[in-house]
Amino acid sequence: TGDSITVAPALTLTDKEYQIMRNASIAVLREIGVDTGGSNVQFAVNPRDGRLIIIEMSPRLPRSSALASKATGFPIAK
């Protein structure tokens, strides 16, 4: 959307938070039937209680995926 910041790798998430987001992303993708290709799942985290909310899911790669791929060395899209 152009109004967000990507930090890769994530610097402030604990491993537990990261795994919760990863598992939630996989569950959402499976539920809607996306089993191949790249997707983008965006989260919001309430800083007071840590409650996680999925705010958007797109079955496509965002423009920022190229930056994330460069930063991590992981080939997100081929």
PDB file of C-alpha atoms in Angstrom:
ATOM      1  CA  THR A   1       0.000   0.000   0.000  1.00  0.00           C
ATOM      2  CA  GLY A   2       2.977   2.272   0.340  1.00  0.00           C
ATOM      3  CA  ASP A   3       2.037   3.364   3.862  1.00  0.00           C
ATOM      4  CA  SER A   4       3.925   0.750   5.843  1.00  0.00           C
ATOM      5  CA  ILE A   5       7.496  -0.122   6.740  1.00  0.00           C
ATOM      6  CA  THR A   6       9.130  -3.497   6.271  1.00  0.00           C
ATOM      7  CA  VAL A   7      11.941  -4.486   8.613  1.00  0.00           C
ATOM      8  CA  ALA A   8      13.613  -7.730   7.645  1.00  0.00           C
ATOM      9  CA  PRO A   9      14.516  -9.642   9.611  1.00  0.00           C
ATOM     10  CA  ALA A  10      12.053  -8.594  12.298  1.00  0.00           C
ATOM     11  CA  LEU A  11      13.958  -6.858  15.079  1.00  0.00           C
ATOM     12  CA  THR A  12      11.377  -6.514  17.833  1.00  0.00           C
ATOM     13  CA  LEU A  13       9.380  -9.749  17.646  1.00  0.00           C
ATOM     14  CA  THR A  14      10.161 -12.562  20.005  1.00  0.00           C
ATOM     15  CA  ASP A  15      10.453 -16.023  18.499  1.00  0.00           C
ATOM     16  CA  LYS A  16       7.132 -16.905  20.149  1.00  0.00           C
ATOM     17  CA  GLU A  17       5.375 -13.906  18.531  1.00  0.00           C
ATOM     18  CA  TYR A  18       6.945 -14.744  15.182  1.00  0.00           C
ATOM     19  CA  GLN A  19       5.762 -18.364  15.377  1.00  0.00           C
ATOM     20  CA  ILE A  20       2.230 -17.288  16.369  1.00  0.00           C
ATOM     21  CA  MET A  21       2.070 -15.004  13.314  1.00  0.00           C
ATOM     22  CA  ARG A  22       3.520 -17.697  11.079  1.00  0.00           C
ATOM     23  CA  ASN A  23       1.019 -20.294  12.285  1.00  0.00           C
ATOM     24  CA  ALA A  24      -1.893 -17.848  11.953  1.00  0.00           C
ATOM     25  CA  SER A  25      -0.807 -17.012   8.399  1.00  0.00           C
ATOM     26  CA  ILE A  26      -0.634 -20.666   7.407  1.00  0.00           C
ATOM     27  CA  ALA A  27      -4.052 -21.347   8.972  1.00  0.00           C
ATOM     28  CA  VAL A  28      -5.661 -18.440   7.089  1.00  0.00           C
ATOM     29  CA  LEU A  29      -4.139 -19.508   3.774  1.00  0.00           C
ATOM     30  CA  ARG A  30      -5.276 -23.096   4.235  1.00  0.00           C
ATOM     31  CA  GLU A  31      -8.779 -22.006   5.265  1.00  0.00           C
ATOM     32  CA  ILE A  32      -9.315 -19.962   2.109  1.00  0.00           C
ATOM     33  CA  GLY A  33      -7.686 -22.560  -0.133  1.00  0.00           C
ATOM     34  CA  VAL A  34      -4.402 -20.883  -1.078  1.00  0.00           C
ATOM     35  CA  ASP A  35      -1.830 -23.649  -1.263  1.00  0.00           C
ATOM     36  CA  THR A  36       0.711 -22.341  -3.783  1.00  0.00           C
ATOM     37  CA  GLY A  37       2.345 -19.036  -4.590  1.00  0.00           C
ATOM     38  CA  GLY A  38       3.164 -16.069  -2.428  1.00  0.00           C
ATOM     39  CA  SER A  39       0.782 -14.245  -0.152  1.00  0.00           C
ATOM     40  CA  ASN A  40       0.851 -11.264   2.150  1.00  0.00           C
ATOM     41  CA  VAL A  41      -0.709 -11.386   5.620  1.00  0.00           C
ATOM     42  CA  GLN A  42      -0.625  -8.198   7.693  1.00  0.00           C
ATOM     43  CA  PHE A  43      -1.014  -8.114  11.454  1.00  0.00           C
ATOM     44  CA  ALA A  44      -1.619  -5.535  14.137  1.00  0.00           C
ATOM     45  CA  VAL A  45      -0.512  -6.239  17.692  1.00  0.00           C
ATOM     46  CA  ASN A  46      -2.064  -4.480  20.677  1.00  0.00           C
ATOM     47  CA  PRO A  47       0.958  -3.303  22.699  1.00  0.00           C
ATOM     48  CA  ARG A  48      -1.000  -3.403  25.973  1.00  0.00           C
ATOM     49  CA  ASP A  49      -2.100  -7.023  25.900  1.00  0.00           C
ATOM     50  CA  GLY A  50      -0.276  -8.545  22.915  1.00  0.00           C
ATOM     51  CA  ARG A  51      -3.539  -9.459  21.191  1.00  0.00           C
ATOM     52  CA  LEU A  52      -2.931 -10.258  17.537  1.00  0.00           C
ATOM     53  CA  ILE A  53      -5.321  -9.197  14.781  1.00  0.00           C
ATOM     54  CA  ILE A  54      -5.069 -10.025  11.086  1.00  0.00           C
ATOM     55  CA  ILE A  55      -5.868  -6.774   9.316  1.00  0.00           C
ATOM     56  CA  GLU A  56      -5.363  -7.839   5.714  1.00  0.00           C
ATOM     57  CA  MET A  57      -4.611 -10.887   3.613  1.00  0.00           C
ATOM     58  CA  SER A  58      -3.733 -10.728  -0.075  1.00  0.00           C
ATOM     59  CA  PRO A  59      -2.995 -13.819  -2.177  1.00  0.00           C
ATOM     60  CA  ARG A  60      -0.169 -11.983  -3.959  1.00  0.00           C
ATOM     61  CA  LEU A  61       3.259 -10.651  -3.149  1.00  0.00           C
ATOM     62  CA  PRO A  62       3.574  -6.982  -2.243  1.00  0.00           C
ATOM     63  CA  ARG A  63       6.190  -4.730  -3.811  1.00  0.00           C
ATOM     64  CA  SER A  64       8.149  -4.850  -0.565  1.00  0.00           C
ATOM     65  CA  SER A  65       8.801  -8.572  -1.071  1.00  0.00           C
ATOM     66  CA  ALA A  66      11.743  -7.748  -3.337  1.00  0.00           C
ATOM     67  CA  LEU A  67      13.306  -5.747  -0.503  1.00  0.00           C
ATOM     68  CA  ALA A  68      12.641  -8.501   2.010  1.00  0.00           C
ATOM     69  CA  SER A  69      14.198 -11.016  -0.365  1.00  0.00           C
ATOM     70  CA  LYS A  70      17.335  -8.898  -0.698  1.00  0.00           C
ATOM     71  CA  ALA A  71      17.589  -8.297   3.043  1.00  0.00           C
ATOM     72  CA  THR A  72      17.184 -11.949   4.023  1.00  0.00           C
ATOM     73  CA  GLY A  73      18.773 -13.648   1.028  1.00  0.00           C
ATOM     74  CA  PHE A  74      15.686 -15.877   0.810  1.00  0.00           C
ATOM     75  CA  PRO A  75      14.232 -16.133  -2.723  1.00  0.00           C
ATOM     76  CA  ILE A  76      10.625 -15.173  -1.992  1.00  0.00           C
ATOM     77  CA  ALA A  77       9.598 -15.169  -5.661  1.00  0.00           C
ATOM     78  CA  LYS A  78      11.317 -16.869  -8.553  1.00  0.00           C
TER      79      LYS A  78
END
